[in-house]
Amino acid sequence: MARKSNFASMSVAALLKMRDDIGEVLSRRASELKKELSQLADWGAKGAKAPKGRKVRKVRKGKRVAPQFRSKKDPKVVWSGRGGTPRWMKAEMKGTKLKKESFRIK
């Protein structure tokens, strides 16, 4: 822990010198941090290699699943059955007695 100073007892010249020293330290630290940020930005750029000692985790794409359901209004619109129920299916089922199974592709 730094020792405590009594700023009231310090001379104006000493206070100004302390202010300048603190400014230099802060500007040096800021330039170091900017350099680190630019290195991280370069590392994150497409095609850049990871720094030594770190392995880049590859993103795995999920398997393509065949569509299981098709819209009755627009046959081009399909759904694999994974995830939440799509908006088009909810809209088509709203106010009717249609169930999910009525949209299933045979």
PDB file of C-alpha atoms in Angstrom:
ATOM      1  CA  MET A   1       0.000   0.000   0.000  1.00  0.00           C
ATOM      2  CA  ALA A   2       1.331   3.447  -0.889  1.00  0.00           C
ATOM      3  CA  ARG A   3       2.165   5.695   1.966  1.00  0.00           C
ATOM      4  CA  LYS A   4      -0.137   8.627   2.544  1.00  0.00           C
ATOM      5  CA  SER A   5       1.062  12.131   1.684  1.00  0.00           C
ATOM      6  CA  ASN A   6      -0.131  15.355   3.125  1.00  0.00           C
ATOM      7  CA  PHE A   7      -0.784  17.407   0.020  1.00  0.00           C
ATOM      8  CA  ALA A   8      -1.513  20.559   2.009  1.00  0.00           C
ATOM      9  CA  SER A   9       2.055  20.655   3.312  1.00  0.00           C
ATOM     10  CA  MET A  10       3.644  20.151  -0.149  1.00  0.00           C
ATOM     11  CA  SER A  11       4.935  23.054  -2.170  1.00  0.00           C
ATOM     12  CA  VAL A  12       3.234  24.110  -5.384  1.00  0.00           C
ATOM     13  CA  ALA A  13       6.273  23.045  -7.420  1.00  0.00           C
ATOM     14  CA  ALA A  14       6.212  19.586  -5.844  1.00  0.00           C
ATOM     15  CA  LEU A  15       2.494  19.240  -6.536  1.00  0.00           C
ATOM     16  CA  LEU A  16       2.978  20.249 -10.181  1.00  0.00           C
ATOM     17  CA  LYS A  17       5.842  17.763 -10.564  1.00  0.00           C
ATOM     18  CA  MET A  18       3.677  15.012  -9.031  1.00  0.00           C
ATOM     19  CA  ARG A  19       0.843  15.892 -11.441  1.00  0.00           C
ATOM     20  CA  ASP A  20       3.206  15.661 -14.417  1.00  0.00           C
ATOM     21  CA  ASP A  21       4.616  12.323 -13.220  1.00  0.00           C
ATOM     22  CA  ILE A  22       1.116  10.895 -12.803  1.00  0.00           C
ATOM     23  CA  GLY A  23       0.168  12.139 -16.274  1.00  0.00           C
ATOM     24  CA  GLU A  24       3.198  10.403 -17.802  1.00  0.00           C
ATOM     25  CA  VAL A  25       2.424   7.131 -16.041  1.00  0.00           C
ATOM     26  CA  LEU A  26      -1.211   7.270 -17.157  1.00  0.00           C
ATOM     27  CA  SER A  27      -0.336   8.054 -20.771  1.00  0.00           C
ATOM     28  CA  ARG A  28       2.211   5.219 -20.850  1.00  0.00           C
ATOM     29  CA  ARG A  29      -0.350   2.785 -19.457  1.00  0.00           C
ATOM     30  CA  ALA A  30      -2.987   4.011 -21.922  1.00  0.00           C
ATOM     31  CA  SER A  31      -0.632   3.444 -24.864  1.00  0.00           C
ATOM     32  CA  GLU A  32       0.139  -0.084 -23.595  1.00  0.00           C
ATOM     33  CA  LEU A  33      -3.576  -0.855 -23.348  1.00  0.00           C
ATOM     34  CA  LYS A  34      -4.209   0.529 -26.844  1.00  0.00           C
ATOM     35  CA  LYS A  35      -1.434  -1.680 -28.184  1.00  0.00           C
ATOM     36  CA  GLU A  36      -2.955  -4.743 -26.507  1.00  0.00           C
ATOM     37  CA  LEU A  37      -6.397  -3.896 -27.880  1.00  0.00           C
ATOM     38  CA  SER A  38      -5.055  -3.546 -31.401  1.00  0.00           C
ATOM     39  CA  GLN A  39      -3.330  -6.926 -31.084  1.00  0.00           C
ATOM     40  CA  LEU A  40      -6.588  -8.487 -29.904  1.00  0.00           C
ATOM     41  CA  ALA A  41      -8.457  -6.871 -32.798  1.00  0.00           C
ATOM     42  CA  ASP A  42      -5.872  -8.234 -35.232  1.00  0.00           C
ATOM     43  CA  TRP A  43      -6.120 -11.660 -33.638  1.00  0.00           C
ATOM     44  CA  GLY A  44      -9.904 -11.634 -33.943  1.00  0.00           C
ATOM     45  CA  ALA A  45      -9.752 -10.680 -37.621  1.00  0.00           C
ATOM     46  CA  LYS A  46     -10.618 -13.372 -40.106  1.00  0.00           C
ATOM     47  CA  GLY A  47      -7.677 -15.551 -40.985  1.00  0.00           C
ATOM     48  CA  ALA A  48      -5.487 -14.356 -38.115  1.00  0.00           C
ATOM     49  CA  LYS A  49      -3.705 -16.906 -35.988  1.00  0.00           C
ATOM     50  CA  ALA A  50      -4.064 -17.166 -32.241  1.00  0.00           C
ATOM     51  CA  PRO A  51      -1.175 -16.094 -30.038  1.00  0.00           C
ATOM     52  CA  LYS A  52       1.169 -18.891 -28.958  1.00  0.00           C
ATOM     53  CA  GLY A  53      -0.184 -21.046 -26.189  1.00  0.00           C
ATOM     54  CA  ARG A  54      -3.823 -20.525 -27.136  1.00  0.00           C
ATOM     55  CA  LYS A  55      -5.879 -22.757 -29.342  1.00  0.00           C
ATOM     56  CA  VAL A  56      -8.680 -21.417 -31.466  1.00  0.00           C
ATOM     57  CA  ARG A  57     -11.885 -23.321 -30.999  1.00  0.00           C
ATOM     58  CA  LYS A  58     -13.564 -24.065 -34.305  1.00  0.00           C
ATOM     59  CA  VAL A  59     -17.267 -23.442 -34.554  1.00  0.00           C
ATOM     60  CA  ARG A  60     -19.083 -26.613 -35.429  1.00  0.00           C
ATOM     61  CA  LYS A  61     -21.989 -26.279 -37.764  1.00  0.00           C
ATOM     62  CA  GLY A  62     -24.990 -28.438 -37.079  1.00  0.00           C
ATOM     63  CA  LYS A  63     -26.055 -31.143 -39.442  1.00  0.00           C
ATOM     64  CA  ARG A  64     -28.531 -30.183 -42.111  1.00  0.00           C
ATOM     65  CA  VAL A  65     -31.894 -31.773 -41.308  1.00  0.00           C
ATOM     66  CA  ALA A  66     -34.513 -32.628 -43.885  1.00  0.00           C
ATOM     67  CA  PRO A  67     -37.715 -30.575 -43.615  1.00  0.00           C
ATOM     68  CA  GLN A  68     -40.511 -32.266 -41.693  1.00  0.00           C
ATOM     69  CA  PHE A  69     -43.325 -29.697 -42.077  1.00  0.00           C
ATOM     70  CA  ARG A  70     -44.597 -27.621 -45.022  1.00  0.00           C
ATOM     71  CA  SER A  71     -46.899 -24.615 -45.151  1.00  0.00           C
ATOM     72  CA  LYS A  72     -50.328 -25.155 -46.677  1.00  0.00           C
ATOM     73  CA  LYS A  73     -50.527 -21.592 -48.019  1.00  0.00           C
ATOM     74  CA  ASP A  74     -46.996 -21.387 -49.435  1.00  0.00           C
ATOM     75  CA  PRO A  75     -45.412 -24.778 -50.224  1.00  0.00           C
ATOM     76  CA  LYS A  76     -41.951 -23.202 -50.461  1.00  0.00           C
ATOM     77  CA  VAL A  77     -41.941 -22.539 -46.711  1.00  0.00           C
ATOM     78  CA  VAL A  78     -40.709 -25.538 -44.721  1.00  0.00           C
ATOM     79  CA  TRP A  79     -39.575 -26.306 -41.165  1.00  0.00           C
ATOM     80  CA  SER A  80     -37.288 -29.045 -39.875  1.00  0.00           C
ATOM     81  CA  GLY A  81     -39.192 -29.472 -36.631  1.00  0.00           C
ATOM     82  CA  ARG A  82     -36.294 -28.246 -34.501  1.00  0.00           C
ATOM     83  CA  GLY A  83     -36.505 -25.192 -32.300  1.00  0.00           C
ATOM     84  CA  GLY A  84     -39.617 -23.188 -31.617  1.00  0.00           C
ATOM     85  CA  THR A  85     -42.728 -23.321 -33.742  1.00  0.00           C
ATOM     86  CA  PRO A  86     -42.300 -20.887 -36.641  1.00  0.00           C
ATOM     87  CA  ARG A  87     -44.510 -17.821 -36.997  1.00  0.00           C
ATOM     88  CA  TRP A  88     -46.014 -18.959 -40.286  1.00  0.00           C
ATOM     89  CA  MET A  89     -47.224 -22.188 -38.680  1.00  0.00           C
ATOM     90  CA  LYS A  90     -48.694 -20.381 -35.673  1.00  0.00           C
ATOM     91  CA  ALA A  91     -50.466 -17.962 -38.016  1.00  0.00           C
ATOM     92  CA  GLU A  92     -51.924 -20.767 -40.125  1.00  0.00           C
ATOM     93  CA  MET A  93     -53.062 -22.729 -37.048  1.00  0.00           C
ATOM     94  CA  LYS A  94     -54.650 -19.661 -35.423  1.00  0.00           C
ATOM     95  CA  GLY A  95     -58.437 -19.800 -35.550  1.00  0.00           C
ATOM     96  CA  THR A  96     -58.528 -23.250 -37.180  1.00  0.00           C
ATOM     97  CA  LYS A  97     -58.561 -26.824 -35.971  1.00  0.00           C
ATOM     98  CA  LEU A  98     -55.250 -27.579 -37.668  1.00  0.00           C
ATOM     99  CA  LYS A  99     -52.527 -29.222 -35.585  1.00  0.00           C
ATOM    100  CA  LYS A 100     -48.817 -29.529 -36.222  1.00  0.00           C
ATOM    101  CA  GLU A 101     -49.309 -33.008 -37.628  1.00  0.00           C
ATOM    102  CA  SER A 102     -51.512 -31.652 -40.419  1.00  0.00           C
ATOM    103  CA  PHE A 103     -48.446 -29.821 -41.799  1.00  0.00           C
ATOM    104  CA  ARG A 104     -46.197 -32.900 -41.755  1.00  0.00           C
ATOM    105  CA  ILE A 105     -44.576 -33.883 -45.041  1.00  0.00           C
ATOM    106  CA  LYS A 106     -45.415 -37.444 -45.968  1.00  0.00           C
TER     107      LYS A 106
END
